[in-house]
PDB file of C-alpha atoms in Angstrom:
ATOM      1  CA  MET I  15     -84.774  95.385-234.903  1.00 92.00           C
ATOM      2  CA  MET I  16     -82.984  98.715-234.736  1.00 97.00           C
ATOM      3  CA  ASN I  17     -83.491 101.283-237.498  1.00 98.00           C
ATOM      4  CA  ALA I  18     -82.362 104.844-238.068  1.00 98.00           C
ATOM      5  CA  ILE I  19     -84.455 107.667-239.451  1.00 98.00           C
ATOM      6  CA  ALA I  20     -83.253 111.056-240.646  1.00 98.00           C
ATOM      7  CA  ALA I  21     -83.772 113.837-243.155  1.00 98.00           C
ATOM      8  CA  VAL I  22     -80.527 114.708-244.940  1.00 98.00           C
ATOM      9  CA  SER I  23     -79.405 117.391-247.342  1.00 98.00           C
ATOM     10  CA  ALA I  24     -77.764 116.545-250.661  1.00 98.00           C
ATOM     11  CA  ASP I  25     -74.403 116.443-248.842  1.00 97.00           C
ATOM     12  CA  TRP I  26     -75.742 114.442-245.829  1.00 98.00           C
ATOM     13  CA  GLY I  27     -76.122 117.404-243.465  1.00 98.00           C
ATOM     14  CA  ILE I  28     -78.854 117.024-240.845  1.00 97.00           C
ATOM     15  CA  GLY I  29     -78.622 120.034-238.565  1.00 95.00           C
ATOM     16  CA  ARG I  30     -77.211 123.371-237.586  1.00 95.00           C
ATOM     17  CA  ASP I  31     -77.223 125.116-234.215  1.00 94.00           C
ATOM     18  CA  ASN I  32     -79.199 122.225-232.674  1.00 90.00           C
ATOM     19  CA  ASP I  33     -82.046 122.506-235.182  1.00 92.00           C
ATOM     20  CA  LEU I  34     -83.058 120.614-238.315  1.00 93.00           C
ATOM     21  CA  LEU I  35     -81.935 122.000-241.651  1.00 95.00           C
ATOM     22  CA  PHE I  36     -85.351 121.510-243.246  1.00 95.00           C
ATOM     23  CA  HIS I  37     -88.928 121.338-241.981  1.00 93.00           C
ATOM     24  CA  ILE I  38     -91.076 119.314-244.378  1.00 97.00           C
ATOM     25  CA  ARG I  39     -94.590 118.509-243.139  1.00 97.00           C
ATOM     26  CA  GLU I  40     -94.846 115.177-244.962  1.00 97.00           C
ATOM     27  CA  ASP I  41     -91.454 114.124-243.585  1.00 97.00           C
ATOM     28  CA  MET I  42     -92.586 114.931-240.033  1.00 96.00           C
ATOM     29  CA  ARG I  43     -95.803 112.992-240.587  1.00 97.00           C
ATOM     30  CA  ARG I  44     -93.817 109.984-241.882  1.00 97.00           C
ATOM     31  CA  PHE I  45     -91.496 110.209-238.856  1.00 97.00           C
ATOM     32  CA  ARG I  46     -94.488 110.110-236.479  1.00 97.00           C
ATOM     33  CA  GLU I  47     -96.129 107.197-238.325  1.00 97.00           C
ATOM     34  CA  LEU I  48     -92.957 105.078-238.376  1.00 98.00           C
ATOM     35  CA  THR I  49     -91.786 105.728-234.807  1.00 98.00           C
ATOM     36  CA  SER I  50     -95.088 105.878-232.876  1.00 97.00           C
ATOM     37  CA  GLY I  51     -95.515 102.938-230.546  1.00 97.00           C
ATOM     38  CA  GLY I  52     -91.804 102.132-230.676  1.00 98.00           C
ATOM     39  CA  THR I  53     -88.660 103.100-228.820  1.00 98.00           C
ATOM     40  CA  VAL I  54     -86.615 106.124-229.863  1.00 98.00           C
ATOM     41  CA  ILE I  55     -82.961 106.575-228.945  1.00 98.00           C
ATOM     42  CA  MET I  56     -81.426 110.036-229.057  1.00 98.00           C
ATOM     43  CA  GLY I  57     -78.712 112.176-227.574  1.00 97.00           C
ATOM     44  CA  ARG I  58     -79.391 114.772-224.874  1.00 96.00           C
ATOM     45  CA  LYS I  59     -78.888 117.734-227.232  1.00 94.00           C
ATOM     46  CA  ASN I  60     -81.415 116.176-229.608  1.00 94.00           C
ATOM     47  CA  LEU I  61     -83.899 115.907-226.732  1.00 96.00           C
ATOM     48  CA  ASP I  62     -83.260 119.560-225.860  1.00 94.00           C
ATOM     49  CA  SER I  63     -84.086 120.527-229.474  1.00 92.00           C
ATOM     50  CA  LEU I  64     -87.572 118.973-229.239  1.00 92.00           C
ATOM     51  CA  PRO I  65     -90.498 121.268-228.348  1.00 90.00           C
ATOM     52  CA  GLY I  66     -90.099 122.174-224.686  1.00 91.00           C
ATOM     53  CA  GLY I  67     -87.254 119.653-224.409  1.00 92.00           C
ATOM     54  CA  ARG I  68     -89.945 117.060-223.745  1.00 94.00           C
ATOM     55  CA  PRO I  69     -89.907 113.410-224.824  1.00 96.00           C
ATOM     56  CA  LEU I  70     -91.809 112.330-227.911  1.00 96.00           C
ATOM     57  CA  PRO I  71     -95.333 111.157-227.051  1.00 96.00           C
ATOM     58  CA  GLN I  72     -96.520 107.593-227.729  1.00 97.00           C
ATOM     59  CA  ARG I  73     -92.948 106.283-227.720  1.00 97.00           C
ATOM     60  CA  ARG I  74     -90.467 104.950-225.207  1.00 98.00           C
ATOM     61  CA  ASN I  75     -87.715 107.605-225.070  1.00 98.00           C
ATOM     62  CA  ILE I  76     -84.111 106.654-224.281  1.00 98.00           C
ATOM     63  CA  VAL I  77     -81.552 109.449-224.045  1.00 98.00           C
ATOM     64  CA  ILE I  78     -77.822 108.818-224.185  1.00 98.00           C
ATOM     65  CA  THR I  79     -75.844 111.394-222.211  1.00 97.00           C
ATOM     66  CA  ARG I  80     -72.469 111.774-220.536  1.00 95.00           C
ATOM     67  CA  GLN I  81     -74.064 113.880-217.764  1.00 95.00           C
ATOM     68  CA  PRO I  82     -74.057 111.586-214.713  1.00 93.00           C
ATOM     69  CA  ASP I  83     -76.971 113.311-212.935  1.00 95.00           C
ATOM     70  CA  PHE I  84     -79.219 113.912-215.964  1.00 95.00           C
ATOM     71  CA  THR I  85     -82.914 113.188-215.418  1.00 94.00           C
ATOM     72  CA  ARG I  86     -86.072 114.274-217.143  1.00 94.00           C
ATOM     73  CA  GLU I  87     -89.651 113.137-216.759  1.00 93.00           C
ATOM     74  CA  ASN I  88     -90.661 110.178-218.972  1.00 95.00           C
ATOM     75  CA  ILE I  89     -87.094 109.613-220.161  1.00 96.00           C
ATOM     76  CA  GLU I  90     -84.891 106.570-219.639  1.00 97.00           C
ATOM     77  CA  VAL I  91     -81.251 107.561-219.379  1.00 97.00           C
ATOM     78  CA  ALA I  92     -78.297 105.599-220.742  1.00 98.00           C
ATOM     79  CA  HIS I  93     -74.755 106.776-220.063  1.00 97.00           C
ATOM     80  CA  SER I  94     -73.196 104.726-222.853  1.00 97.00           C
ATOM     81  CA  ILE I  95     -73.995 103.035-226.144  1.00 97.00           C
ATOM     82  CA  ALA I  96     -73.687  99.662-224.385  1.00 97.00           C
ATOM     83  CA  GLU I  97     -76.237 100.707-221.782  1.00 97.00           C
ATOM     84  CA  ALA I  98     -78.677 101.875-224.476  1.00 97.00           C
ATOM     85  CA  LEU I  99     -78.273  98.537-226.250  1.00 97.00           C
ATOM     86  CA  ARG I 100     -79.004  96.683-222.989  1.00 97.00           C
ATOM     87  CA  LEU I 101     -82.151  98.766-222.439  1.00 97.00           C
ATOM     88  CA  THR I 102     -83.470  97.728-225.859  1.00 97.00           C
ATOM     89  CA  GLU I 103     -82.405  94.079-225.802  1.00 95.00           C
ATOM     90  CA  GLY I 104     -85.093  91.823-227.260  1.00 92.00           C
ATOM     91  CA  GLN I 105     -87.187  94.709-228.607  1.00 92.00           C
ATOM     92  CA  GLU I 106     -88.280  94.959-232.213  1.00 91.00           C
ATOM     93  CA  ASP I 107     -89.373  98.525-232.976  1.00 96.00           C
ATOM     94  CA  ILE I 108     -86.315 100.672-232.154  1.00 98.00           C
ATOM     95  CA  TRP I 109     -85.527 103.956-233.897  1.00 98.00           C
ATOM     96  CA  VAL I 110     -82.286 105.942-233.696  1.00 98.00           C
ATOM     97  CA  ILE I 111     -83.277 109.581-234.185  1.00 98.00           C
ATOM     98  CA  GLY I 112     -80.045 111.545-233.667  1.00 94.00           C
ATOM     99  CA  GLY I 113     -77.943 113.530-233.326  1.00 94.00           C
ATOM    100  CA  GLY I 114     -74.857 112.975-235.388  1.00 96.00           C
ATOM    101  CA  GLU I 115     -72.718 111.212-232.750  1.00 96.00           C
ATOM    102  CA  ILE I 116     -75.566 108.881-231.829  1.00 97.00           C
ATOM    103  CA  TYR I 117     -76.212 107.975-235.473  1.00 98.00           C
ATOM    104  CA  ALA I 118     -72.519 107.245-236.049  1.00 97.00           C
ATOM    105  CA  ALA I 119     -72.253 105.094-232.910  1.00 97.00           C
ATOM    106  CA  LEU I 120     -75.444 103.072-233.453  1.00 98.00           C
ATOM    107  CA  LEU I 121     -75.396 102.696-237.243  1.00 97.00           C
ATOM    108  CA  PRO I 122     -73.575  99.316-237.071  1.00 96.00           C
ATOM    109  CA  TYR I 123     -76.547  97.952-235.046  1.00 97.00           C
ATOM    110  CA  CYS I 124     -79.202  99.259-237.461  1.00 98.00           C
ATOM    111  CA  LYS I 125     -80.734  96.948-240.045  1.00 98.00           C
ATOM    112  CA  ARG I 126     -82.432  99.704-242.019  1.00 98.00           C
ATOM    113  CA  CYS I 127     -82.167 103.454-242.467  1.00 98.00           C
ATOM    114  CA  HIS I 128     -85.181 105.457-243.555  1.00 98.00           C
ATOM    115  CA  ILE I 129     -83.649 108.551-245.109  1.00 98.00           C
ATOM    116  CA  THR I 130     -85.516 111.544-246.479  1.00 98.00           C
ATOM    117  CA  LYS I 131     -83.079 112.866-249.082  1.00 98.00           C
ATOM    118  CA  ILE I 132     -83.561 116.533-249.828  1.00 98.00           C
ATOM    119  CA  ASP I 133     -82.177 117.853-253.122  1.00 97.00           C
ATOM    120  CA  ALA I 134     -80.741 120.995-251.532  1.00 97.00           C
ATOM    121  CA  SER I 135     -77.752 121.979-249.444  1.00 95.00           C
ATOM    122  CA  LEU I 136     -77.487 124.386-246.531  1.00 96.00           C
ATOM    123  CA  PRO I 137     -74.575 125.035-244.177  1.00 97.00           C
ATOM    124  CA  PHE I 138     -74.566 122.418-241.396  1.00 97.00           C
ATOM    125  CA  ASP I 139     -72.621 121.495-238.284  1.00 97.00           C
ATOM    126  CA  THR I 140     -74.068 117.991-237.870  1.00 96.00           C
ATOM    127  CA  ALA I 141     -74.113 115.223-240.473  1.00 97.00           C
ATOM    128  CA  PHE I 142     -75.449 111.733-240.991  1.00 98.00           C
ATOM    129  CA  PRO I 143     -72.871 109.161-242.177  1.00 97.00           C
ATOM    130  CA  ASN I 144     -72.927 108.947-245.978  1.00 97.00           C
ATOM    131  CA  LEU I 145     -74.479 105.507-246.520  1.00 98.00           C
ATOM    132  CA  ASN I 146     -73.476 105.549-250.186  1.00 97.00           C
ATOM    133  CA  THR I 147     -69.818 105.264-249.165  1.00 97.00           C
ATOM    134  CA  LEU I 148     -70.113 102.823-246.254  1.00 96.00           C
ATOM    135  CA  PRO I 149     -69.454  99.107-246.761  1.00 93.00           C
ATOM    136  CA  ASN I 150     -72.423  96.802-246.137  1.00 95.00           C
ATOM    137  CA  TRP I 151     -75.018  99.529-246.786  1.00 98.00           C
ATOM    138  CA  ARG I 152     -77.108  99.301-249.953  1.00 97.00           C
ATOM    139  CA  LEU I 153     -79.849 101.532-251.300  1.00 98.00           C
ATOM    140  CA  LEU I 154     -82.950  99.344-251.194  1.00 97.00           C
ATOM    141  CA  SER I 155     -85.512 101.894-252.347  1.00 96.00           C
ATOM    142  CA  PRO I 156     -84.556 105.152-254.112  1.00 96.00           C
ATOM    143  CA  GLY I 157     -87.960 106.742-253.506  1.00 96.00           C
ATOM    144  CA  VAL I 158     -90.128 108.890-255.741  1.00 97.00           C
ATOM    145  CA  PRO I 159     -89.426 112.641-256.002  1.00 98.00           C
ATOM    146  CA  LYS I 160     -91.918 114.832-254.146  1.00 97.00           C
ATOM    147  CA  THR I 161     -92.053 118.586-253.702  1.00 97.00           C
ATOM    148  CA  GLU I 162     -93.064 120.750-250.747  1.00 96.00           C
ATOM    149  CA  GLY I 163     -92.265 124.387-250.125  1.00 92.00           C
ATOM    150  CA  GLY I 164     -90.016 124.557-253.170  1.00 95.00           C
ATOM    151  CA  LEU I 165     -87.919 121.592-251.958  1.00 96.00           C
ATOM    152  CA  THR I 166     -87.645 118.337-253.864  1.00 98.00           C
ATOM    153  CA  TYR I 167     -87.148 115.268-251.678  1.00 98.00           C
ATOM    154  CA  ARG I 168     -87.613 111.515-251.709  1.00 98.00           C
ATOM    155  CA  PHE I 169     -88.184 108.878-249.047  1.00 98.00           C
ATOM    156  CA  THR I 170     -85.373 106.354-249.459  1.00 98.00           C
ATOM    157  CA  GLU I 171     -84.522 103.173-247.611  1.00 98.00           C
ATOM    158  CA  TYR I 172     -81.106 101.633-247.077  1.00 98.00           C
ATOM    159  CA  ILE I 173     -80.363  98.156-245.736  1.00 98.00           C
ATOM    160  CA  ASN I 174     -77.359  96.942-243.760  1.00 98.00           C
ATOM    161  CA  GLU I 175     -76.414  93.713-245.511  1.00 97.00           C
ATOM    162  CA  SER I 176     -74.085  92.650-242.681  1.00 94.00           C
ATOM    163  CA  LEU I 177     -77.010  92.086-240.265  1.00 92.00           C
TER     164      LEU I 177
END
């Protein structure tokens, strides 16, 4: 089953200048717990934003890129959405982790979205699709407000009722 995971601002922003808008320790810990042992799918720019541009440990890393000669150690490369879907065929624990274009392209294949909603807004250049306005997506769990570093956030879960 394919899922998406993201931390979004109040207006669904996720990043600016190839970096996250917010850094919340508990959110990072939750990300690691949910995705470890599974497969993560991301775009090349998202990979480049990771520490050292290295793949995430304890996960199978698939990178979607238009660059025909792109290679990186411990990365599987897909040059299209269709190719990424073929690489994950029959697998259960698949996580779409960004960026914005990758989320938008793979959202129709995701059963669930684990969204950390942060009650703050910052300028952004990359957004996650607003699940509250998309047909077939329903808020399954609104989460409980938590606070860290002066930010209030909640771990929410959405379900794609068309899958």
